[in-house]
mmCIF file of C-alpha atoms in Angstrom:
data_model
loop_
_atom_site.group_PDB
_atom_site.id
_atom_site.type_symbol
_atom_site.label_atom_id
_atom_site.label_comp_id
_atom_site.label_asym_id
_atom_site.label_seq_id
_atom_site.Cartn_x
_atom_site.Cartn_y
_atom_site.Cartn_z
ATOM 1 C CA UNK A 1 119.055 22.747 132.260
ATOM 2 C CA UNK A 2 121.991 21.450 133.636
ATOM 3 C CA UNK A 3 123.371 17.971 133.960
ATOM 4 C CA UNK A 4 122.398 15.043 132.212
ATOM 5 C CA UNK A 5 118.801 14.514 131.003
ATOM 6 C CA UNK A 6 117.180 10.860 130.243
ATOM 7 C CA UNK A 7 113.703 10.712 128.169
ATOM 8 C CA UNK A 8 112.072 8.803 125.936
ATOM 9 C CA UNK A 9 111.093 10.102 122.693
ATOM 10 C CA UNK A 10 110.167 9.600 119.198
ATOM 11 C CA UNK A 11 112.001 11.422 116.590
ATOM 12 C CA UNK A 12 110.023 13.919 114.510
ATOM 13 C CA UNK A 13 112.498 14.415 111.854
ATOM 14 C CA UNK A 14 116.390 15.213 111.477
ATOM 15 C CA UNK A 15 118.364 17.781 109.468
ATOM 16 C CA UNK A 16 121.912 16.928 108.212
ATOM 17 C CA UNK A 17 124.256 19.466 109.912
ATOM 18 C CA UNK A 18 127.784 20.105 108.348
ATOM 19 C CA UNK A 19 129.838 17.005 107.541
ATOM 20 C CA UNK A 20 128.874 14.423 110.104
ATOM 21 C CA UNK A 21 126.048 15.745 112.410
ATOM 22 C CA UNK A 22 122.342 15.773 112.770
ATOM 23 C CA UNK A 23 119.641 17.799 114.064
ATOM 24 C CA UNK A 24 116.970 15.863 115.229
ATOM 25 C CA UNK A 25 113.506 17.074 116.456
ATOM 26 C CA UNK A 26 112.048 15.064 118.941
ATOM 27 C CA UNK A 27 108.726 14.711 120.737
ATOM 28 C CA UNK A 28 109.827 13.507 124.120
ATOM 29 C CA UNK A 29 107.883 12.513 127.171
ATOM 30 C CA UNK A 30 109.682 14.786 129.764
ATOM 31 C CA UNK A 31 110.319 17.792 127.545
ATOM 32 C CA UNK A 32 107.875 17.947 124.894
ATOM 33 C CA UNK A 33 109.128 18.958 121.662
ATOM 34 C CA UNK A 34 113.240 19.459 121.631
ATOM 35 C CA UNK A 35 115.946 19.802 118.895
ATOM 36 C CA UNK A 36 118.883 17.890 120.033
ATOM 37 C CA UNK A 37 122.550 17.904 118.406
ATOM 38 C CA UNK A 38 123.602 14.641 117.476
ATOM 39 C CA UNK A 39 127.360 15.161 116.783
ATOM 40 C CA UNK A 40 129.622 12.598 114.235
ATOM 41 C CA UNK A 41 126.580 10.399 113.957
ATOM 42 C CA UNK A 42 126.577 10.183 110.407
ATOM 43 C CA UNK A 43 130.302 8.537 110.231
ATOM 44 C CA UNK A 44 130.490 4.812 109.736
ATOM 45 C CA UNK A 45 132.048 4.223 112.898
ATOM 46 C CA UNK A 46 129.068 5.890 114.891
ATOM 47 C CA UNK A 47 127.372 3.627 117.469
ATOM 48 C CA UNK A 48 124.172 5.412 116.848
ATOM 49 C CA UNK A 49 124.170 5.622 113.278
ATOM 50 C CA UNK A 50 121.273 2.885 112.697
ATOM 51 C CA UNK A 51 119.563 4.070 115.351
ATOM 52 C CA UNK A 52 118.822 7.824 114.924
ATOM 53 C CA UNK A 53 116.391 7.246 112.061
ATOM 54 C CA UNK A 54 112.801 9.372 111.432
ATOM 55 C CA UNK A 55 110.212 7.480 113.494
ATOM 56 C CA UNK A 56 112.553 5.794 116.096
ATOM 57 C CA UNK A 57 111.217 5.382 119.793
ATOM 58 C CA UNK A 58 114.410 5.827 121.937
ATOM 59 C CA UNK A 59 115.519 6.314 125.319
ATOM 60 C CA UNK A 60 117.813 9.296 125.238
ATOM 61 C CA UNK A 61 120.518 11.163 126.808
ATOM 62 C CA UNK A 62 121.643 14.223 126.298
ATOM 63 C CA UNK A 63 123.351 17.681 128.088
ATOM 64 C CA UNK A 64 123.170 21.121 127.565
ATOM 65 C CA UNK A 65 125.750 22.586 125.222
ATOM 66 C CA UNK A 66 126.725 26.200 124.964
ATOM 67 C CA UNK A 67 123.765 26.539 122.609
ATOM 68 C CA UNK A 68 122.028 23.334 121.729
ATOM 69 C CA UNK A 69 121.163 20.095 123.351
ATOM 70 C CA UNK A 70 123.675 17.441 122.567
ATOM 71 C CA UNK A 71 122.852 13.898 122.325
ATOM 72 C CA UNK A 72 125.338 11.476 124.292
ATOM 73 C CA UNK A 73 123.691 8.513 124.221
ATOM 74 C CA UNK A 74 120.300 6.732 122.429
ATOM 75 C CA UNK A 75 118.652 3.292 122.909
ATOM 76 C CA UNK A 76 116.224 2.011 120.282
ATOM 77 C CA UNK A 77 113.203 1.032 122.387
ATOM 78 C CA UNK A 78 110.619 -1.923 121.282
ATOM 79 C CA UNK A 79 107.269 -0.389 120.503
ATOM 80 C CA UNK A 80 104.918 -3.639 120.056
ATOM 81 C CA UNK A 81 104.766 -4.805 116.509
ATOM 82 C CA UNK A 82 106.701 -1.423 114.787
ATOM 83 C CA UNK A 83 109.092 -2.681 112.135
ATOM 84 C CA UNK A 84 111.494 -0.110 110.873
ATOM 85 C CA UNK A 85 109.915 -0.623 107.188
ATOM 86 C CA UNK A 86 106.588 0.535 108.346
ATOM 87 C CA UNK A 87 107.971 4.006 110.145
ATOM 88 C CA UNK A 88 107.182 5.821 106.690
ATOM 89 C CA UNK A 89 103.861 5.463 107.036
ATOM 90 C CA UNK A 90 103.568 7.652 110.389
ATOM 91 C CA UNK A 91 106.061 10.746 108.478
ATOM 92 C CA UNK A 92 102.691 12.829 107.832
ATOM 93 C CA UNK A 93 101.543 12.175 111.402
ATOM 94 C CA UNK A 94 105.038 13.278 112.690
ATOM 95 C CA UNK A 95 105.576 16.241 110.139
ATOM 96 C CA UNK A 96 101.860 17.565 111.099
ATOM 97 C CA UNK A 97 102.781 17.231 115.069
ATOM 98 C CA UNK A 98 106.136 18.852 114.200
ATOM 99 C CA UNK A 99 104.232 21.334 112.421
ATOM 100 C CA UNK A 100 101.548 22.050 115.461
ATOM 101 C CA UNK A 101 103.874 21.870 118.473
ATOM 102 C CA UNK A 102 106.057 25.304 119.137
ATOM 103 C CA UNK A 103 108.167 25.599 121.801
ATOM 104 C CA UNK A 104 109.085 22.972 124.336
ATOM 105 C CA UNK A 105 106.555 22.339 126.699
ATOM 106 C CA UNK A 106 105.685 18.875 128.160
ATOM 107 C CA UNK A 107 102.338 17.659 127.418
ATOM 108 C CA UNK A 108 101.319 14.214 128.437
ATOM 109 C CA UNK A 109 98.323 14.276 126.692
ATOM 110 C CA UNK A 110 99.975 14.725 123.385
ATOM 111 C CA UNK A 111 102.556 12.162 124.293
ATOM 112 C CA UNK A 112 100.309 9.561 125.221
ATOM 113 C CA UNK A 113 98.168 10.236 122.037
ATOM 114 C CA UNK A 114 101.323 9.930 119.970
ATOM 115 C CA UNK A 115 102.560 6.197 121.681
ATOM 116 C CA UNK A 116 98.887 5.231 121.140
ATOM 117 C CA UNK A 117 98.771 6.063 117.651
ATOM 118 C CA UNK A 118 102.231 4.047 117.058
ATOM 119 C CA UNK A 119 101.561 1.126 119.344
ATOM 120 C CA UNK A 120 98.184 0.481 117.902
ATOM 121 C CA UNK A 121 98.740 0.827 114.001
ATOM 122 C CA UNK A 122 99.724 -1.671 111.746
ATOM 123 C CA UNK A 123 100.438 -1.870 107.979
ATOM 124 C CA UNK A 124 96.993 -0.870 106.751
ATOM 125 C CA UNK A 125 96.266 -0.895 102.679
ATOM 126 C CA UNK A 126 94.780 2.623 103.512
ATOM 127 C CA UNK A 127 96.436 4.578 106.668
ATOM 128 C CA UNK A 128 94.707 7.968 105.910
ATOM 129 C CA UNK A 129 91.656 7.350 108.288
ATOM 130 C CA UNK A 130 94.303 6.835 111.037
ATOM 131 C CA UNK A 131 96.600 9.723 109.879
ATOM 132 C CA UNK A 132 93.170 12.228 109.961
ATOM 133 C CA UNK A 133 92.447 10.873 113.123
ATOM 134 C CA UNK A 134 95.427 11.555 114.656
ATOM 135 C CA UNK A 135 95.402 15.084 113.415
ATOM 136 C CA UNK A 136 91.872 15.601 114.552
ATOM 137 C CA UNK A 137 92.677 14.357 118.330
ATOM 138 C CA UNK A 138 96.035 16.369 118.051
ATOM 139 C CA UNK A 139 94.267 19.395 117.245
ATOM 140 C CA UNK A 140 91.438 18.584 120.016
ATOM 141 C CA UNK A 141 94.185 18.014 122.411
ATOM 142 C CA UNK A 142 95.899 21.344 121.576
ATOM 143 C CA UNK A 143 92.708 23.420 121.848
ATOM 144 C CA UNK A 144 92.015 24.441 118.244
ATOM 145 C CA UNK A 145 89.063 22.151 117.758
ATOM 146 C CA UNK A 146 85.963 21.977 119.994
ATOM 147 C CA UNK A 147 84.040 18.613 119.086
ATOM 148 C CA UNK A 148 80.780 20.492 119.304
ATOM 149 C CA UNK A 149 81.798 22.091 116.019
ATOM 150 C CA UNK A 150 81.544 18.586 114.424
ATOM 151 C CA UNK A 151 78.905 16.456 116.944
ATOM 152 C CA UNK A 152 78.908 13.508 114.799
ATOM 153 C CA UNK A 153 82.854 13.507 115.179
ATOM 154 C CA UNK A 154 82.735 13.627 118.805
ATOM 155 C CA UNK A 155 83.141 10.098 119.445
ATOM 156 C CA UNK A 156 86.228 9.539 117.100
ATOM 157 C CA UNK A 157 87.916 12.179 118.618
ATOM 158 C CA UNK A 158 87.239 11.398 122.174
ATOM 159 C CA UNK A 159 87.975 7.535 122.004
ATOM 160 C CA UNK A 160 91.486 6.960 123.054
ATOM 161 C CA UNK A 161 91.622 3.705 120.980
ATOM 162 C CA UNK A 162 90.025 3.037 117.687
ATOM 163 C CA UNK A 163 91.697 4.572 114.736
ATOM 164 C CA UNK A 164 88.977 3.607 111.757
ATOM 165 C CA UNK A 165 85.924 5.444 111.209
ATOM 166 C CA UNK A 166 82.705 3.660 112.331
ATOM 167 C CA UNK A 167 80.477 5.513 110.222
ATOM 168 C CA UNK A 168 80.442 5.725 106.370
ATOM 169 C CA UNK A 169 84.000 6.182 105.657
ATOM 170 C CA UNK A 170 83.713 8.680 103.022
ATOM 171 C CA UNK A 171 81.254 11.092 104.887
ATOM 172 C CA UNK A 172 83.349 10.801 107.586
ATOM 173 C CA UNK A 173 86.822 11.358 105.872
ATOM 174 C CA UNK A 174 85.027 14.462 104.634
ATOM 175 C CA UNK A 175 83.807 15.534 108.091
ATOM 176 C CA UNK A 176 87.126 15.316 109.588
ATOM 177 C CA UNK A 177 88.908 17.281 106.805
ATOM 178 C CA UNK A 178 86.717 19.759 107.709
ATOM 179 C CA UNK A 179 87.233 19.900 111.514
ATOM 180 C CA UNK A 180 90.985 19.641 110.571
ATOM 181 C CA UNK A 181 91.335 22.497 108.313
ATOM 182 C CA UNK A 182 88.940 24.399 111.136
ATOM 183 C CA UNK A 183 91.818 23.599 113.654
ATOM 184 C CA UNK A 184 94.349 24.643 111.176
ATOM 185 C CA UNK A 185 92.679 28.005 111.091
ATOM 186 C CA UNK A 186 92.377 28.408 114.748
ATOM 187 C CA UNK A 187 95.782 27.576 114.975
ATOM 188 C CA UNK A 188 97.636 29.814 112.470
ATOM 189 C CA UNK A 189 100.145 27.526 111.767
#
């Protein structure tokens, strides 16, 4: 990598580094999962301080530093009615995506799955079904789950828009848990 790179991304997680820096884990449209060092963003005078939170959907600009990618600019983007206070509902999905994606390979199917998940979800009383469906769809797209393993869940896994169970929620949740467990065993992660 050389030059200035621009992409869209969602912050999956962050780690404080030193006195004022953050190391951001971002799933990006053009590069897949990347780690980007944001220098001095924890200082009160930082213009990016309020924008670099877990779950933020951003347009990023970064350069290749000596040993890490270094953030040079970020602009928060609108994502339907995706209020800041509801981002914490997505944290389990961000953590699961971060766990399952190893390396920084671009994967448009995963990118669009993540965007559809964020765009279509609102604040639910019970967000667990959508989290499970996201996990199952992610495992399927990564090749860890074959929908033939649980044919009754095929429609849920293949459907690109629905985030609720159409069959008995309790039965579907139990079967979805089994499907996710199968995928995790296959991934060895």
